[in-house]
Amino acid sequence: MKTIVLLLAALALWQNWDKIDRWLNPPQAGNGSGEIVLYATQWCGYCAKTRELFAEDGIAYREVNIETDAAGRARYQALGGRGVPVIDLRGQVIHGYDVRAIRAAY
């Protein structure tokens, strides 16, 4: 019985290690480089709207495709990404397409 409990505990730890690791080592909020980073996918309509907004406003940014860039996906997850787009505007993180919040962060 003791062995089964230990195995179940080990399985639970293994399955939730990413959450435990984030709790033990909280991510830094945003980037400190002053760079604007768009975490996005190719198929996302709101990501396309964000690209259009940046183009319209003449904003230089770096895009990270979270489906093809493993390191980028890890940074996206560390920022609490649950959907796209996630925008890191010089350390201020915006989840979703919110024109007023994005423009206020410029």
PDB file of C-alpha atoms in Angstrom:
ATOM      1  CA  MET A   1       0.000   0.000   0.000  1.00  0.00           C
ATOM      2  CA  LYS A   2       2.824   2.369   0.896  1.00  0.00           C
ATOM      3  CA  THR A   3       4.445   1.702  -2.493  1.00  0.00           C
ATOM      4  CA  ILE A   4       1.262   2.572  -4.369  1.00  0.00           C
ATOM      5  CA  VAL A   5       0.926   5.863  -2.504  1.00  0.00           C
ATOM      6  CA  LEU A   6       4.559   6.747  -3.268  1.00  0.00           C
ATOM      7  CA  LEU A   7       4.092   5.872  -6.938  1.00  0.00           C
ATOM      8  CA  LEU A   8       0.958   8.005  -7.168  1.00  0.00           C
ATOM      9  CA  ALA A   9       2.736  10.912  -5.467  1.00  0.00           C
ATOM     10  CA  ALA A  10       5.682  10.592  -7.862  1.00  0.00           C
ATOM     11  CA  LEU A  11       3.297  10.502 -10.836  1.00  0.00           C
ATOM     12  CA  ALA A  12       1.487  13.612  -9.599  1.00  0.00           C
ATOM     13  CA  LEU A  13       4.803  15.444  -9.191  1.00  0.00           C
ATOM     14  CA  TRP A  14       5.944  14.418 -12.660  1.00  0.00           C
ATOM     15  CA  GLN A  15       2.676  15.488 -14.310  1.00  0.00           C
ATOM     16  CA  ASN A  16       2.668  18.880 -12.600  1.00  0.00           C
ATOM     17  CA  TRP A  17       6.381  19.635 -12.581  1.00  0.00           C
ATOM     18  CA  ASP A  18       6.015  22.731 -14.806  1.00  0.00           C
ATOM     19  CA  LYS A  19       3.577  24.292 -12.317  1.00  0.00           C
ATOM     20  CA  ILE A  20       5.773  23.341  -9.366  1.00  0.00           C
ATOM     21  CA  ASP A  21       8.849  24.757 -11.101  1.00  0.00           C
ATOM     22  CA  ARG A  22       7.055  28.058 -11.828  1.00  0.00           C
ATOM     23  CA  TRP A  23       6.024  28.237  -8.175  1.00  0.00           C
ATOM     24  CA  LEU A  24       9.574  27.552  -6.971  1.00  0.00           C
ATOM     25  CA  ASN A  25      11.197  29.800  -9.618  1.00  0.00           C
ATOM     26  CA  PRO A  26       8.696  32.523 -10.546  1.00  0.00           C
ATOM     27  CA  PRO A  27       9.307  33.994 -14.020  1.00  0.00           C
ATOM     28  CA  GLN A  28      10.477  37.541 -14.452  1.00  0.00           C
ATOM     29  CA  ALA A  29       7.683  39.773 -15.689  1.00  0.00           C
ATOM     30  CA  GLY A  30       8.315  40.806 -19.249  1.00  0.00           C
ATOM     31  CA  ASN A  31      11.618  41.516 -20.898  1.00  0.00           C
ATOM     32  CA  GLY A  32      13.981  44.144 -19.637  1.00  0.00           C
ATOM     33  CA  SER A  33      15.523  44.830 -23.037  1.00  0.00           C
ATOM     34  CA  GLY A  34      13.054  47.505 -24.109  1.00  0.00           C
ATOM     35  CA  GLU A  35      12.026  45.303 -26.996  1.00  0.00           C
ATOM     36  CA  ILE A  36       8.447  44.696 -28.123  1.00  0.00           C
ATOM     37  CA  VAL A  37       7.713  40.996 -28.586  1.00  0.00           C
ATOM     38  CA  LEU A  38       4.549  39.536 -30.091  1.00  0.00           C
ATOM     39  CA  TYR A  39       3.893  35.905 -29.135  1.00  0.00           C
ATOM     40  CA  ALA A  40       1.553  34.641 -31.821  1.00  0.00           C
ATOM     41  CA  THR A  41       0.509  31.935 -34.287  1.00  0.00           C
ATOM     42  CA  GLN A  42      -0.001  32.154 -38.040  1.00  0.00           C
ATOM     43  CA  TRP A  43      -3.688  31.179 -37.923  1.00  0.00           C
ATOM     44  CA  CYS A  44      -4.782  33.617 -35.187  1.00  0.00           C
ATOM     45  CA  GLY A  45      -7.032  36.448 -36.404  1.00  0.00           C
ATOM     46  CA  TYR A  46      -6.269  38.668 -33.406  1.00  0.00           C
ATOM     47  CA  CYS A  47      -2.541  38.137 -33.989  1.00  0.00           C
ATOM     48  CA  ALA A  48      -3.076  39.393 -37.560  1.00  0.00           C
ATOM     49  CA  LYS A  49      -4.935  42.426 -36.190  1.00  0.00           C
ATOM     50  CA  THR A  50      -2.047  43.094 -33.809  1.00  0.00           C
ATOM     51  CA  ARG A  51       0.436  42.939 -36.712  1.00  0.00           C
ATOM     52  CA  GLU A  52      -1.762  45.397 -38.640  1.00  0.00           C
ATOM     53  CA  LEU A  53      -1.934  47.716 -35.621  1.00  0.00           C
ATOM     54  CA  PHE A  54       1.846  47.700 -35.239  1.00  0.00           C
ATOM     55  CA  ALA A  55       2.274  48.383 -38.986  1.00  0.00           C
ATOM     56  CA  GLU A  56      -0.310  51.193 -38.882  1.00  0.00           C
ATOM     57  CA  ASP A  57       1.414  52.796 -35.885  1.00  0.00           C
ATOM     58  CA  GLY A  58       4.931  52.231 -37.267  1.00  0.00           C
ATOM     59  CA  ILE A  59       5.975  50.078 -34.317  1.00  0.00           C
ATOM     60  CA  ALA A  60       9.022  47.832 -34.666  1.00  0.00           C
ATOM     61  CA  TYR A  61       8.582  44.470 -32.976  1.00  0.00           C
ATOM     62  CA  ARG A  62       9.864  40.918 -32.948  1.00  0.00           C
ATOM     63  CA  GLU A  63       7.397  38.100 -33.520  1.00  0.00           C
ATOM     64  CA  VAL A  64       7.710  34.688 -31.906  1.00  0.00           C
ATOM     65  CA  ASN A  65       5.628  31.860 -33.366  1.00  0.00           C
ATOM     66  CA  ILE A  66       4.773  29.773 -30.312  1.00  0.00           C
ATOM     67  CA  GLU A  67       3.967  26.728 -32.447  1.00  0.00           C
ATOM     68  CA  THR A  68       7.375  26.486 -34.120  1.00  0.00           C
ATOM     69  CA  ASP A  69       9.773  28.046 -31.584  1.00  0.00           C
ATOM     70  CA  ALA A  70      10.182  25.866 -28.460  1.00  0.00           C
ATOM     71  CA  ALA A  71      12.193  28.473 -26.552  1.00  0.00           C
ATOM     72  CA  GLY A  72       9.657  31.126 -27.517  1.00  0.00           C
ATOM     73  CA  ARG A  73       6.817  28.927 -26.321  1.00  0.00           C
ATOM     74  CA  ALA A  74       8.582  28.482 -22.983  1.00  0.00           C
ATOM     75  CA  ARG A  75       8.888  32.288 -22.602  1.00  0.00           C
ATOM     76  CA  TYR A  76       5.219  32.636 -23.608  1.00  0.00           C
ATOM     77  CA  GLN A  77       4.206  30.107 -20.943  1.00  0.00           C
ATOM     78  CA  ALA A  78       6.404  31.829 -18.350  1.00  0.00           C
ATOM     79  CA  LEU A  79       4.465  35.031 -19.046  1.00  0.00           C
ATOM     80  CA  GLY A  80       1.234  33.192 -18.238  1.00  0.00           C
ATOM     81  CA  GLY A  81       0.232  32.675 -21.846  1.00  0.00           C
ATOM     82  CA  ARG A  82      -3.048  30.826 -22.240  1.00  0.00           C
ATOM     83  CA  GLY A  83      -4.107  32.249 -25.589  1.00  0.00           C
ATOM     84  CA  VAL A  84      -2.734  34.443 -28.321  1.00  0.00           C
ATOM     85  CA  PRO A  85      -1.656  37.079 -28.839  1.00  0.00           C
ATOM     86  CA  VAL A  86       0.516  37.834 -25.841  1.00  0.00           C
ATOM     87  CA  ILE A  87       2.415  41.076 -26.228  1.00  0.00           C
ATOM     88  CA  ASP A  88       5.438  42.042 -24.169  1.00  0.00           C
ATOM     89  CA  LEU A  89       5.750  45.811 -24.534  1.00  0.00           C
ATOM     90  CA  ARG A  90       9.056  46.662 -22.910  1.00  0.00           C
ATOM     91  CA  GLY A  91       8.236  44.657 -19.815  1.00  0.00           C
ATOM     92  CA  GLN A  92       4.489  45.286 -19.694  1.00  0.00           C
ATOM     93  CA  VAL A  93       2.621  42.128 -20.668  1.00  0.00           C
ATOM     94  CA  ILE A  94      -0.748  42.351 -22.437  1.00  0.00           C
ATOM     95  CA  HIS A  95      -2.851  39.238 -22.947  1.00  0.00           C
ATOM     96  CA  GLY A  96      -5.129  39.385 -25.971  1.00  0.00           C
ATOM     97  CA  TYR A  97      -5.895  42.048 -28.529  1.00  0.00           C
ATOM     98  CA  ASP A  98      -6.710  45.233 -26.605  1.00  0.00           C
ATOM     99  CA  VAL A  99      -5.999  48.302 -28.751  1.00  0.00           C
ATOM    100  CA  ARG A 100      -6.306  50.801 -25.903  1.00  0.00           C
ATOM    101  CA  ALA A 101      -3.966  48.841 -23.614  1.00  0.00           C
ATOM    102  CA  ILE A 102      -1.460  48.288 -26.408  1.00  0.00           C
ATOM    103  CA  ARG A 103      -1.374  51.946 -27.424  1.00  0.00           C
ATOM    104  CA  ALA A 104      -1.211  53.075 -23.808  1.00  0.00           C
ATOM    105  CA  ALA A 105       1.882  50.910 -23.319  1.00  0.00           C
ATOM    106  CA  TYR A 106       3.788  52.479 -26.255  1.00  0.00           C
TER     107      TYR A 106
END
